[in-house]
XYZ file of C-alpha atoms in Angstrom:
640
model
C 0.000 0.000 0.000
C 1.244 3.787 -1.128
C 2.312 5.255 2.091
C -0.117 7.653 2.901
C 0.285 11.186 4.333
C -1.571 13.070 6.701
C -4.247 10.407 7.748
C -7.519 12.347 9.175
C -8.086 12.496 13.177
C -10.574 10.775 14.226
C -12.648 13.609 14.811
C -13.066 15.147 11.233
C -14.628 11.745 10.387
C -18.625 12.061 8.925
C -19.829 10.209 12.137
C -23.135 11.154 13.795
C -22.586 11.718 17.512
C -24.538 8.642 17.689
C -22.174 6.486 15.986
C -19.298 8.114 18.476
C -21.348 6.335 21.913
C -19.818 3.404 21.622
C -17.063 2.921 23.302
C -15.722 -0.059 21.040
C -16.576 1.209 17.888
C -14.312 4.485 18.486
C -11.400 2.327 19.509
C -11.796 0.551 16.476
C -11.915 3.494 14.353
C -8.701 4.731 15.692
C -7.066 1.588 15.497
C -7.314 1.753 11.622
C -6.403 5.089 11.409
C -3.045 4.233 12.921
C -2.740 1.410 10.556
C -3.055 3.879 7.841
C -6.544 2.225 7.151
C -5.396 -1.218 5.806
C -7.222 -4.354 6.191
C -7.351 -5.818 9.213
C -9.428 -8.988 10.777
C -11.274 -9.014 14.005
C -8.099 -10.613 15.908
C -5.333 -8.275 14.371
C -8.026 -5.277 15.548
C -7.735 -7.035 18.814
C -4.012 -7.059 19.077
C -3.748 -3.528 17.914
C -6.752 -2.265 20.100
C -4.798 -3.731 23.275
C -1.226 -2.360 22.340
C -2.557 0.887 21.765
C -4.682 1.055 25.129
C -7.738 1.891 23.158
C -10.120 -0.508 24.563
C -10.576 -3.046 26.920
C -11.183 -6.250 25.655
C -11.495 -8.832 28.253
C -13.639 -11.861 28.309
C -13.127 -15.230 26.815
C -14.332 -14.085 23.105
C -12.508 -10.726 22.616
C -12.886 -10.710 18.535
C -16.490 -11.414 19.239
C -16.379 -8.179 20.979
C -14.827 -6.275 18.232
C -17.495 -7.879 15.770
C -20.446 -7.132 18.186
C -18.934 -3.660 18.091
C -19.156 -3.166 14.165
C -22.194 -4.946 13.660
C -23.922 -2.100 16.227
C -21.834 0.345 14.436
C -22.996 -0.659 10.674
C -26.671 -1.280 12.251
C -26.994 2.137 14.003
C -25.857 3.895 10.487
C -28.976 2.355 9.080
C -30.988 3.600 11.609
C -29.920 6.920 10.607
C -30.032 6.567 7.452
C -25.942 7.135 6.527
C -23.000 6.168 4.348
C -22.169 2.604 6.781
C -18.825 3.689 8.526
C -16.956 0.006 7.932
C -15.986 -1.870 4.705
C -16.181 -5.542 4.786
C -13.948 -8.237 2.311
C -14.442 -11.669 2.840
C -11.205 -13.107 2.668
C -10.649 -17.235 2.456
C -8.635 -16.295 6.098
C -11.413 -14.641 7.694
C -13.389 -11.059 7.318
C -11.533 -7.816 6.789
C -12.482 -4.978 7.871
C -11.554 -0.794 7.171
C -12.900 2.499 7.234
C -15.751 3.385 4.557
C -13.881 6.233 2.301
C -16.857 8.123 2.154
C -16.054 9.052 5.859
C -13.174 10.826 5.036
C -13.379 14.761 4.511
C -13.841 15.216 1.066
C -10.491 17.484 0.530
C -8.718 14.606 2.182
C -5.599 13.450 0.197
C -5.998 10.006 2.088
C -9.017 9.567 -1.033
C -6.808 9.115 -3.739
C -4.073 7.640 -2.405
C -6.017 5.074 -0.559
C -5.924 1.427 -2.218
C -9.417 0.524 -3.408
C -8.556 -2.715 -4.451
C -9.584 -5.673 -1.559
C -6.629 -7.167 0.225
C -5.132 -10.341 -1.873
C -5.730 -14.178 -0.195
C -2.599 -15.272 -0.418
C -1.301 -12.078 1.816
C -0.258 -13.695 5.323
C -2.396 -11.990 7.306
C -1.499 -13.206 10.702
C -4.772 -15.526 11.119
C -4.989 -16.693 14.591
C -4.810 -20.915 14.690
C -7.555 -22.063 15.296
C -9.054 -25.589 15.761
C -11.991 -26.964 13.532
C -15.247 -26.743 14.272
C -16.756 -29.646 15.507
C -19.963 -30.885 13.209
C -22.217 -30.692 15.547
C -22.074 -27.294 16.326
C -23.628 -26.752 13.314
C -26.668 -28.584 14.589
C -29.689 -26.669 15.421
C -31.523 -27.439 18.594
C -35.126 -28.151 16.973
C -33.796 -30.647 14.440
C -34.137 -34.180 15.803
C -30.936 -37.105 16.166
C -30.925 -40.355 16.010
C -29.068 -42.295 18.707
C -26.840 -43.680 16.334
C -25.456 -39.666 16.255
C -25.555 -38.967 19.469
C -23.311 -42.130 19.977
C -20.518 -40.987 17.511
C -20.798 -37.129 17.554
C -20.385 -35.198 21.301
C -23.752 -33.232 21.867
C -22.779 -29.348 20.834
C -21.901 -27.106 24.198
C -24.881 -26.375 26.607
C -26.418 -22.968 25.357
C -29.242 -21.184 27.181
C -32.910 -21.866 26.202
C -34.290 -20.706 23.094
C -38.129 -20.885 23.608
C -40.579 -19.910 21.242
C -43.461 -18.340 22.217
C -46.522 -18.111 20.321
C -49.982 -16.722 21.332
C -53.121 -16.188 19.358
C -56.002 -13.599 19.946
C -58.949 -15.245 19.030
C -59.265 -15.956 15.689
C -56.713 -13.657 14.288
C -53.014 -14.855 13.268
C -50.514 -14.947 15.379
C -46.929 -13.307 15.776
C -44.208 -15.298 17.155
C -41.750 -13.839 19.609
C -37.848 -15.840 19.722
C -36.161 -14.876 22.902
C -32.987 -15.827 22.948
C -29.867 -15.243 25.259
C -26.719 -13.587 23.862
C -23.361 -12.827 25.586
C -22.758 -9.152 26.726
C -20.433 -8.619 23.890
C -21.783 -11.172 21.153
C -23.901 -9.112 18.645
C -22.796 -11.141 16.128
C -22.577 -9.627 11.865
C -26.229 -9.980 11.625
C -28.786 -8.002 10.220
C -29.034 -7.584 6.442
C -25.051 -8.556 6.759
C -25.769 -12.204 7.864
C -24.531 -13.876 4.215
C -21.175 -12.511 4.998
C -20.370 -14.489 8.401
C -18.301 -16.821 8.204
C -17.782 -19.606 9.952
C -13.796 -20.438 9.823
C -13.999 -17.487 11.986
C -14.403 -18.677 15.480
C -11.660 -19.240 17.375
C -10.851 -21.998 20.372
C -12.220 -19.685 22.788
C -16.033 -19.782 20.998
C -16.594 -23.327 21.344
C -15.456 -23.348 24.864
C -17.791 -21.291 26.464
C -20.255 -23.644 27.477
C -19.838 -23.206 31.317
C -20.023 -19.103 30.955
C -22.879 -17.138 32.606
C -25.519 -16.291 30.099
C -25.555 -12.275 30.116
C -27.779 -10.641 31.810
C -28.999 -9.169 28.189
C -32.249 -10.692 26.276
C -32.487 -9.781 23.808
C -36.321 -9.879 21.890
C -36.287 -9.918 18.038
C -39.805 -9.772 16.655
C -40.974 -11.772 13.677
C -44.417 -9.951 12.613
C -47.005 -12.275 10.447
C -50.176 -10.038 11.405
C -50.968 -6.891 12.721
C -52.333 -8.116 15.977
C -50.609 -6.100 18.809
C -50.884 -9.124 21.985
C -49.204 -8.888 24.957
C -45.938 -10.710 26.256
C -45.776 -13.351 28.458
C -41.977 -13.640 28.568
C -40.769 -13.117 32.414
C -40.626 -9.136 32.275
C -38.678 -8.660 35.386
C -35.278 -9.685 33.335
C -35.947 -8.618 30.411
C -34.529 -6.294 28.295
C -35.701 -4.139 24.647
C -33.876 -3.641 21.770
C -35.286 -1.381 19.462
C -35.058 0.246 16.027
C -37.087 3.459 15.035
C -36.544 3.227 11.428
C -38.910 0.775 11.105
C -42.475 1.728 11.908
C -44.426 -1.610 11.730
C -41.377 -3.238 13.826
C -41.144 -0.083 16.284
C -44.832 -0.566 16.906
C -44.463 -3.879 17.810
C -42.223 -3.387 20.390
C -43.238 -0.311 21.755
C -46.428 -2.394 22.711
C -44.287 -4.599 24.975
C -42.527 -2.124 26.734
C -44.469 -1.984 30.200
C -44.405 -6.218 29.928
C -40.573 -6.161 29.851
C -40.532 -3.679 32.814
C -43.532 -4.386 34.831
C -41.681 -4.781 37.744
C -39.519 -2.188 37.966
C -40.818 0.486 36.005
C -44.141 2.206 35.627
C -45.830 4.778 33.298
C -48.372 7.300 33.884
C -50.657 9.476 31.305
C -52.518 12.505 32.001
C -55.627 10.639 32.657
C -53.605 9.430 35.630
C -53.905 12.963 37.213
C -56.008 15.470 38.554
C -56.015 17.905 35.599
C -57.663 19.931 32.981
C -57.484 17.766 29.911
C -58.594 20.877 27.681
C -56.061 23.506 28.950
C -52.104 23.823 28.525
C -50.009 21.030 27.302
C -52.464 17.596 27.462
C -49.554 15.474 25.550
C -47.261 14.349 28.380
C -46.216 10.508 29.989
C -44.373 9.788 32.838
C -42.041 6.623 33.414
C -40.153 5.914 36.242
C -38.077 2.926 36.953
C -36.735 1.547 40.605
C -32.815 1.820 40.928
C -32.055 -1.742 41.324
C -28.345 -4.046 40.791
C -26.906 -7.628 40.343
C -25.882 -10.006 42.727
C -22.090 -9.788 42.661
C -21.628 -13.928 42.992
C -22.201 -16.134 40.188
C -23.677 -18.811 41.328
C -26.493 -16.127 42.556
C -27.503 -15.598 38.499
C -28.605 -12.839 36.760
C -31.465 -11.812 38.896
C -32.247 -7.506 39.785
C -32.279 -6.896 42.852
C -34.769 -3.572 43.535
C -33.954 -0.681 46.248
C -36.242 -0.931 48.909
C -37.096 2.156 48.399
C -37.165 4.795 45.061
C -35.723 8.392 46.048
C -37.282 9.756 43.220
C -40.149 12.099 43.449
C -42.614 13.905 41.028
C -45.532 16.096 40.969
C -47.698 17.164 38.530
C -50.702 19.313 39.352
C -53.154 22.138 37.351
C -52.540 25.269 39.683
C -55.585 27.497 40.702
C -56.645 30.856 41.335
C -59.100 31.590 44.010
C -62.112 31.192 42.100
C -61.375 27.597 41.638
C -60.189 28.828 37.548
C -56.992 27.752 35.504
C -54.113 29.145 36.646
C -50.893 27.090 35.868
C -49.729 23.973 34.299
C -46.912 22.705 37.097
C -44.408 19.351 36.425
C -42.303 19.085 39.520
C -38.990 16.881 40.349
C -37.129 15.874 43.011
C -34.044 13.124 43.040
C -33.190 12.208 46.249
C -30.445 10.789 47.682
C -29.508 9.347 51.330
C -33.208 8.533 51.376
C -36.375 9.529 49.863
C -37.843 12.176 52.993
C -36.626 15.461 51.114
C -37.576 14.498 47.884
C -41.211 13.669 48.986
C -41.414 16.952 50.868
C -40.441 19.146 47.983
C -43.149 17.169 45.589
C -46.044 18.119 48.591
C -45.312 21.108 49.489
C -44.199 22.857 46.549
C -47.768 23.174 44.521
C -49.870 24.669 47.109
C -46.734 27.055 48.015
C -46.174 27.927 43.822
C -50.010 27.888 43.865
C -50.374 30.896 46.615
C -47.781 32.651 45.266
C -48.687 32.959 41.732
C -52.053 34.071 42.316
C -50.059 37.697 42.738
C -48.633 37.631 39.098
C -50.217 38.075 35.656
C -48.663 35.870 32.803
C -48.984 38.554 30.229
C -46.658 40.927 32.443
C -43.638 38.636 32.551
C -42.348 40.414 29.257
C -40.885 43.514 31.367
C -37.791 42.835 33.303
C -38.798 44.319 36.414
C -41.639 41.748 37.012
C -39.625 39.143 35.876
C -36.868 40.176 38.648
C -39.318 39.726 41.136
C -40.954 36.626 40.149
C -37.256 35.351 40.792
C -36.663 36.550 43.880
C -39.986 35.527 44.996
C -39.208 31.847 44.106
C -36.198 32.126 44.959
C -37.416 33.084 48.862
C -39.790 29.939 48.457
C -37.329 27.396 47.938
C -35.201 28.515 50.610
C -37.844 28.782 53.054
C -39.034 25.353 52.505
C -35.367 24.535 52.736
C -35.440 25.502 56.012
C -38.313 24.220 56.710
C -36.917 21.033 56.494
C -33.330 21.362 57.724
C -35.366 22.727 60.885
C -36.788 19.607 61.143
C -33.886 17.459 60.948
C -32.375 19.426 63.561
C -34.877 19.099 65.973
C -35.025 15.017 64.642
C -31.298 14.889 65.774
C -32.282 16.934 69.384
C -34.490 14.727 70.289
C -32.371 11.406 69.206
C -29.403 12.369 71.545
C -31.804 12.735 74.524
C -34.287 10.269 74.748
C -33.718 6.572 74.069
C -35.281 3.950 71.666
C -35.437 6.437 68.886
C -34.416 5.464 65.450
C -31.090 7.381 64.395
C -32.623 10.080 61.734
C -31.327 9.866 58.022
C -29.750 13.009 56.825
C -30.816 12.973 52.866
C -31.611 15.782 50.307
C -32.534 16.037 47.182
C -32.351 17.994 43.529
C -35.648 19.994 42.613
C -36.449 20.880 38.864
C -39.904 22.652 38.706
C -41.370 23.771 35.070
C -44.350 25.858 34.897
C -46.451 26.113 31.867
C -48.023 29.278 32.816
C -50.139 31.453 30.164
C -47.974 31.960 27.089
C -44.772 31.270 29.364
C -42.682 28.107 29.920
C -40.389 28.792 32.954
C -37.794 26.467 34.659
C -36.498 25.914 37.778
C -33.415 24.235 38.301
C -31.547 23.225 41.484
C -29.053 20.500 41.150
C -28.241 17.686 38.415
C -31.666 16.628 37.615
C -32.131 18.331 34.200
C -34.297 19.964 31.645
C -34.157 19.978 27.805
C -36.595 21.649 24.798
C -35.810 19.718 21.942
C -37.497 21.348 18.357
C -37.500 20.639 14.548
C -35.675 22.482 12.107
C -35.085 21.668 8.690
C -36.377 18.011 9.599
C -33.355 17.843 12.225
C -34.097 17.406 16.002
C -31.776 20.413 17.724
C -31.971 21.197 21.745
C -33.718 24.420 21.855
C -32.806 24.555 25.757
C -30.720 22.889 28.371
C -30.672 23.507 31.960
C -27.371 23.839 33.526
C -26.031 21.049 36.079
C -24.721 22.176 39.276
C -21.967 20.511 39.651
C -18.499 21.350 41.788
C -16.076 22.412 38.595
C -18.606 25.641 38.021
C -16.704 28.526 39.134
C -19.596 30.603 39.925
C -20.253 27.632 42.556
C -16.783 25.917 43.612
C -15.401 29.742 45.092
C -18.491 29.907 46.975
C -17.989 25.909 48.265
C -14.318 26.651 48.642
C -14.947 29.192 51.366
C -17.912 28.027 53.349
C -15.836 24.936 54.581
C -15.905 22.380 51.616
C -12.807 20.531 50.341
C -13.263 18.983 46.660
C -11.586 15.481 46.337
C -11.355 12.924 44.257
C -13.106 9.608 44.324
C -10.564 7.788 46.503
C -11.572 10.611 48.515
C -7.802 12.660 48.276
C -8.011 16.487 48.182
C -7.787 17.991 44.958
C -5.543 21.027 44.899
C -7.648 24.463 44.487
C -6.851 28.114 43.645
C -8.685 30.198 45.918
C -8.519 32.902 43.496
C -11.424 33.793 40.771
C -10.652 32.378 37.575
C -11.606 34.234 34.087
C -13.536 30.878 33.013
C -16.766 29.364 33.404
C -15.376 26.187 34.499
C -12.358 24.794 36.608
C -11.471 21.586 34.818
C -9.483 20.048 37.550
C -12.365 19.850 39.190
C -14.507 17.704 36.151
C -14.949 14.523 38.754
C -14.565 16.094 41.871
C -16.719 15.467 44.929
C -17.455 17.727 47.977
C -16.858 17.201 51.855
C -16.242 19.442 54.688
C -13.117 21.100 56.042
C -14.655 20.383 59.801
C -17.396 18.394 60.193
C -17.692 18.167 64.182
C -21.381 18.958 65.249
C -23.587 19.356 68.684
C -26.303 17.711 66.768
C -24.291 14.655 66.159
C -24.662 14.345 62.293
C -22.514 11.635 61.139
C -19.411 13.039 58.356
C -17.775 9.603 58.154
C -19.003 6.198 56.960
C -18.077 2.699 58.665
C -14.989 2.460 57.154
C -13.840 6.092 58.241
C -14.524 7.732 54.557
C -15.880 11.416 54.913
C -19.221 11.539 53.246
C -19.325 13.673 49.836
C -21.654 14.945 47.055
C -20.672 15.273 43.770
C -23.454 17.808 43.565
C -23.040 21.684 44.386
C -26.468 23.023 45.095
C -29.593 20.826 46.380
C -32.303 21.093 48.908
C -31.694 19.371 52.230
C -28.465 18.081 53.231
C -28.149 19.373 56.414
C -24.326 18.226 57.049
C -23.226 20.671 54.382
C -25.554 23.796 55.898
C -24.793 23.236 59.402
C -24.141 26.891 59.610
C -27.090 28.569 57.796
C -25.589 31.824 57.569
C -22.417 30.057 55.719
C -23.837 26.705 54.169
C -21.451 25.052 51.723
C -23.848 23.806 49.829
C -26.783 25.960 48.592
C -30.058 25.133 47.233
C -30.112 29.105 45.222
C -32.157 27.880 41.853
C -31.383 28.803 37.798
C -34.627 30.496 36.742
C -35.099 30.855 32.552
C -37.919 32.280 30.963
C -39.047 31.505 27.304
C -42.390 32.902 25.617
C -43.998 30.159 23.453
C -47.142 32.138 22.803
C -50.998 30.283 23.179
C -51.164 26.433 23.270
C -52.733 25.272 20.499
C -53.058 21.627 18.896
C -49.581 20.169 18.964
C -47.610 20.342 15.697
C -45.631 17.829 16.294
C -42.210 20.008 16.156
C -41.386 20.427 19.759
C -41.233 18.325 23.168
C -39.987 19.489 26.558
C -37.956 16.450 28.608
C -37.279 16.615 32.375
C -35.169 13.697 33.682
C -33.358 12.325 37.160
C -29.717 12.176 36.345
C -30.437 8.479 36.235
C -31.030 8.768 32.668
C -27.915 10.846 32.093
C -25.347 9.248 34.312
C -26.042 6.238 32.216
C -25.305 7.376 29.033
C -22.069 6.527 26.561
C -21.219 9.907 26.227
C -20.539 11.786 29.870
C -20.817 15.765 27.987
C -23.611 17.387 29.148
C -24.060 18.561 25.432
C -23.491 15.591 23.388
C -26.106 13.894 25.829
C -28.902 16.314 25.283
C -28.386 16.329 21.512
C -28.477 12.686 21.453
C -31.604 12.208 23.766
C -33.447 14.757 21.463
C -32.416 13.145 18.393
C -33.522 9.653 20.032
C -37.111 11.352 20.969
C -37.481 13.122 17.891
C -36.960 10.021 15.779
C -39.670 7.943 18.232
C -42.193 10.939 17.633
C -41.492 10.937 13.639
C -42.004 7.218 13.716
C -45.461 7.847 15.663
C -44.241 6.297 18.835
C -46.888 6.747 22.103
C -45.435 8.543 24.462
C -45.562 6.430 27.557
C -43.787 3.959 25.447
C -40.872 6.565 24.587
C -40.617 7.689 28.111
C -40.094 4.488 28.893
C -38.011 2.960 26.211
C -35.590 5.707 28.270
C -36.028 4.751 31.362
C -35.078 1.172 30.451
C -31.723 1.977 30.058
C -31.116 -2.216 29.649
C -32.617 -2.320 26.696
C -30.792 0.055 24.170
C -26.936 -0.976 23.760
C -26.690 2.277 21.090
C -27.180 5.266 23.928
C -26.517 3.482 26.903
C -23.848 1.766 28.985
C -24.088 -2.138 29.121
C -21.749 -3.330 31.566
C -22.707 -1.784 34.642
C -23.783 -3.861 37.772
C -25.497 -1.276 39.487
C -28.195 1.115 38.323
C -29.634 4.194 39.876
C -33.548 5.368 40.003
C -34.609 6.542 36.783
C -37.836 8.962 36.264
C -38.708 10.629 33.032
C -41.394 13.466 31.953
C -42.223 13.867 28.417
C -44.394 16.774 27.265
C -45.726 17.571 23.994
C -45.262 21.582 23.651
């Protein structure tokens, strides 16, 4: 091959930021790229992966892993509809693999230097040995043997249960549903790219595997012969959704079986569900919500969630009224606790009778001078600190009465986020306190943008980590080792040092007898700078380290009228976001608007979108798949 100059970086690349999620994928990129974009097979990208620290491929069946990887990666460019980022040759050695040319920037002298010509079979390419597959492997498990076989072949390795199951509603014809179990990395080349596996290709390490755990993936692929939309009856506590919105008649399907995979874990709720006027402000809204829950850490134990007792996650949403019992406000309230679910419930109770009194004073079609909308700041701003208070005061007096009398249960100091939008006459406003988040996705030129993002409030803000820094709080690290900190103000938005850093106290002695350290001696921490509650960090109320002062943002969308289907407002626990691929704030709102706006093109309900995200399980393309423990999870969708 012509010795190319000035190979592309990875980032000029035509890839959609939802190609770039996958971890694998982008290590596989990069590893042709440094090989100057030859061909290279699965085990040679394995090799090259590990020298290069790209990836880490661990497990029994790495190249599966690197297969898995571009099978999602040439599946998820047909989703959207692109120029598929890999080239495949089938070579009588195995399958090659390189970047697609078209990926390359156009002015790229890479183009027309690069050889277009496949790579020759009798080039030593380095094929791993491996040993022949035995016969019988290529047996399938509905196809009957004699004894006379079973006698002279060995029976093929012991593979989880493929059960078919098949259910008819009355007279009409059935659909069949194949579950089937697949290995956390094993995606094998399927698809429409299933003529081009090959089977020389598996290595000792694939026909071995018979005494691995099944993953704790299932994977549901639905064969549609009618139209009939019947339920499940697959064991929904385990199960997990894989789903492509390109396809209507498919995505409909599947969106029907959404609550059945999570019925125990994860509810959904329509506006029918609530107490509100179904002919005023936005009607178009669902609610999901799904129960943190996380595997048993011994094998032998098997793949089974295990639920939090309790979830910490709270929501709200209420028509407020004005005194003569008329329309006043359209409210969606959200709290995310953590330490405990008290604070978070509080917030969701109290806050619409408080919002309730206190916009009775205000008229919607003032808000566009400055002056009112100055006060309407400070005036919620006063609210959310006095019910702040409210509740530190009671965990105060909690703690009082725990150090003097006896047989009272130790109280639980917990706190929570708080993200409150109001829908109120031609006005959308938000309310933001903490990492819980808010986006406005719309449509432009048939593209799905993010119209508006709240901001997290997280340590590495300057406008927050000066004001930490000198009530008492220490950023560290998560080993919990003090991260070094200029005291002085810096001429940036954000202290990048600081991008993981958690927050404990300098001195965390107290009369009340608040605990600062865990069993094993750690100082507690947040990794959150402003919430409600939390009274260890605002044991001093005139100096609290942590604050719970909100982001307020005001946007005119004029009168509601029937929805045009160009606009959606999402508000979201960070147990959505935390769980994403892709850990910047702005990549993850573009690519949860993109995913919604796709859903809503494709007709999708939205109870089943809301919780399509709130099963985080069941979409390998947006979110992580190898985690062990997952947090709560609570989603509002509304139609705008």
């Amino acid at each position: 091959m012509t010795d190319l100059p000035n190979m592309p970086s990875f980032e000029s690349l035509a890839l959609k930021p939802e190609q770039r999620c996958n971890k694998v994928f982008n290590a596989i990129i990069k590893t042709l790229l440094h090989n100057r974009n030859q061909w290279m097979t699965a085990m040679q990208l394995v090799e090259d992966c590990r020298k290069l620290d790209l990836a880490q491929l661990r497990g029994n069946t790495p190249r599966a892993t690197i297969q898995g990887a571009i099978s999602t990666g040439l599946s998820t460019a047909r989703s959207l509809k692109v120029e598929p980022p890999i080239e495949k040759y089938k070579a009588t050695y195995g399958v090659c693999y390189r970047i697609s040319l078209k990926l390359f920037p156009k002015d790229s002298e890479v183009i027309a230097l690069m050889d277009t010509n496949p790579p020759p079979d009798n080039v030593n390419q380095n094929p791993p040995v491996r040993k022949p597959r035995p016969k019988a492997r290529k047996l399938t498990y509905t196809k009957k043997r004699t004894q006379t076989q079973a006698k002279k072949k060995k029976p093929p390795p012991k593979k989880p249960p493929i059960r078919k199951i098949t259910k008819t509603k009355g007279t009409s014809k059935s659909r069949q549903q194949l579950y089937e179990y697949t290995s956390e990395s094993d995606s094998e080349e399927s698809d429409s790219d299933e003529s081009e596996s090959d089977d020389s290709e598996t290595d000792e390490s694939d026909t071995d595997s018979s005494d691995e755990q099944p993953s704790r993936k299932r994977v549901a692929k639905y064969h549609s012969t009618s139209d009939s939309t019947s339920e499940s009856e697959s064991d929904s506590s385990e199960s997990d959704i894989s789903m492509d919105t390109s396809q209507q008649d498919t995505n409909d399907t599947l969106q029907n079986e959404i609550d059945d995979f999570n019925s125990s874990l994860c509810t959904t709720n329509e506006p029918s569900n609530f107490e509100i006027n179904l002919s005023i402000g936005p009607t178009s809204f669902a609610v999901a919500q799904e129960i943190g829950y996380s595997y048993a850490r011994f094998r032998h134990q098997g793949n089974m969630r295990c639920p939090k007792t309790n979830c910490e996650d709270s929501y709200s949403i209420k028509d407020l009224k004005n005194s003569d019992g008329s329309f006043l406000c359209r409210l969606f309230c959200l709290a995310d606790g953590h330490g405990g679910p008290g604070c978070s419930a509080f917030l969701t109770t109290k806050i619409p009778d408080c919002l309730e009194n206190m916009l009775c004073q205000y008229d919607y079609s003032q808000l566009d001078d400055q002056e009112v909308q100055d006060k309407f700041r400070e005036d919620i701003t006063l609210l959310i600190k006095k019910l702040d208070d409210e509740y530190l005061d009671a965990k105060r007096e909690e703690y009082r009465k725990w150090q003097v009398l006896d047989n009272i249960v130790e109280p639980v100091d917990d706190g929570a986020t708080l993200v409150i939008n109001l829908f109120f006459g031609e006005w959308f406003i938000n309310i933001n306190v903490g990492d819980s988040r808010t986006l406005v996705g719309c449509k432009t030129d048939n593209k799905w943008m993010v119209e508006f993002s709240s901001e997290d409030h997280k340590p590495y803000l300057e406008r927050l980590a000066l004001q930490i820094y000198s009530n008492g709080g220490v950023f560290v690290d998560n080993q919990d080792k003090p991260i070094k900190f200029d005291p002085f103000p810096q001429d940036r938005n954000v202290r990048t040092n600081l991008k993981n850093a958690r927050i404990r106290l300098q001195t965390a002695d107290n009369d009340l007898g608040v605990p600062y350290k865990n069993n094993n001696g750690i100082h507690f921490s947040l990794n959150v700078a402003a919430t409600c509650g939390d009274l260890l960090f605002k044991l001093n109320p005139s100096k609290p380290v942590i604050s719970c002062m909100p982001d307020i943002f005001f946007e005119k969308l004029g009168p509601f009228t029937e929805y045009s289907g160009n606009r959606f407002m999402l508000m979201s626990s960070d147990g959505l976001f935390d769980h994403l691929y892709s850990n910047k704030a702005e990549m993850q709102n573009q690519i949860i608007a993109t995913c919604i706006g796709q859903q809503l093109d494709a007709g999708c309900q939205l109870k089943k979108i809301v919780a399509h995200l709130c099963n985080r399980e069941g979409d390998r393309v947006l979110f992580e798949n190898t985690l062990q423990e997952y947090d709560d999870c609570t989603c509002i969708l509304v139609l705008m």
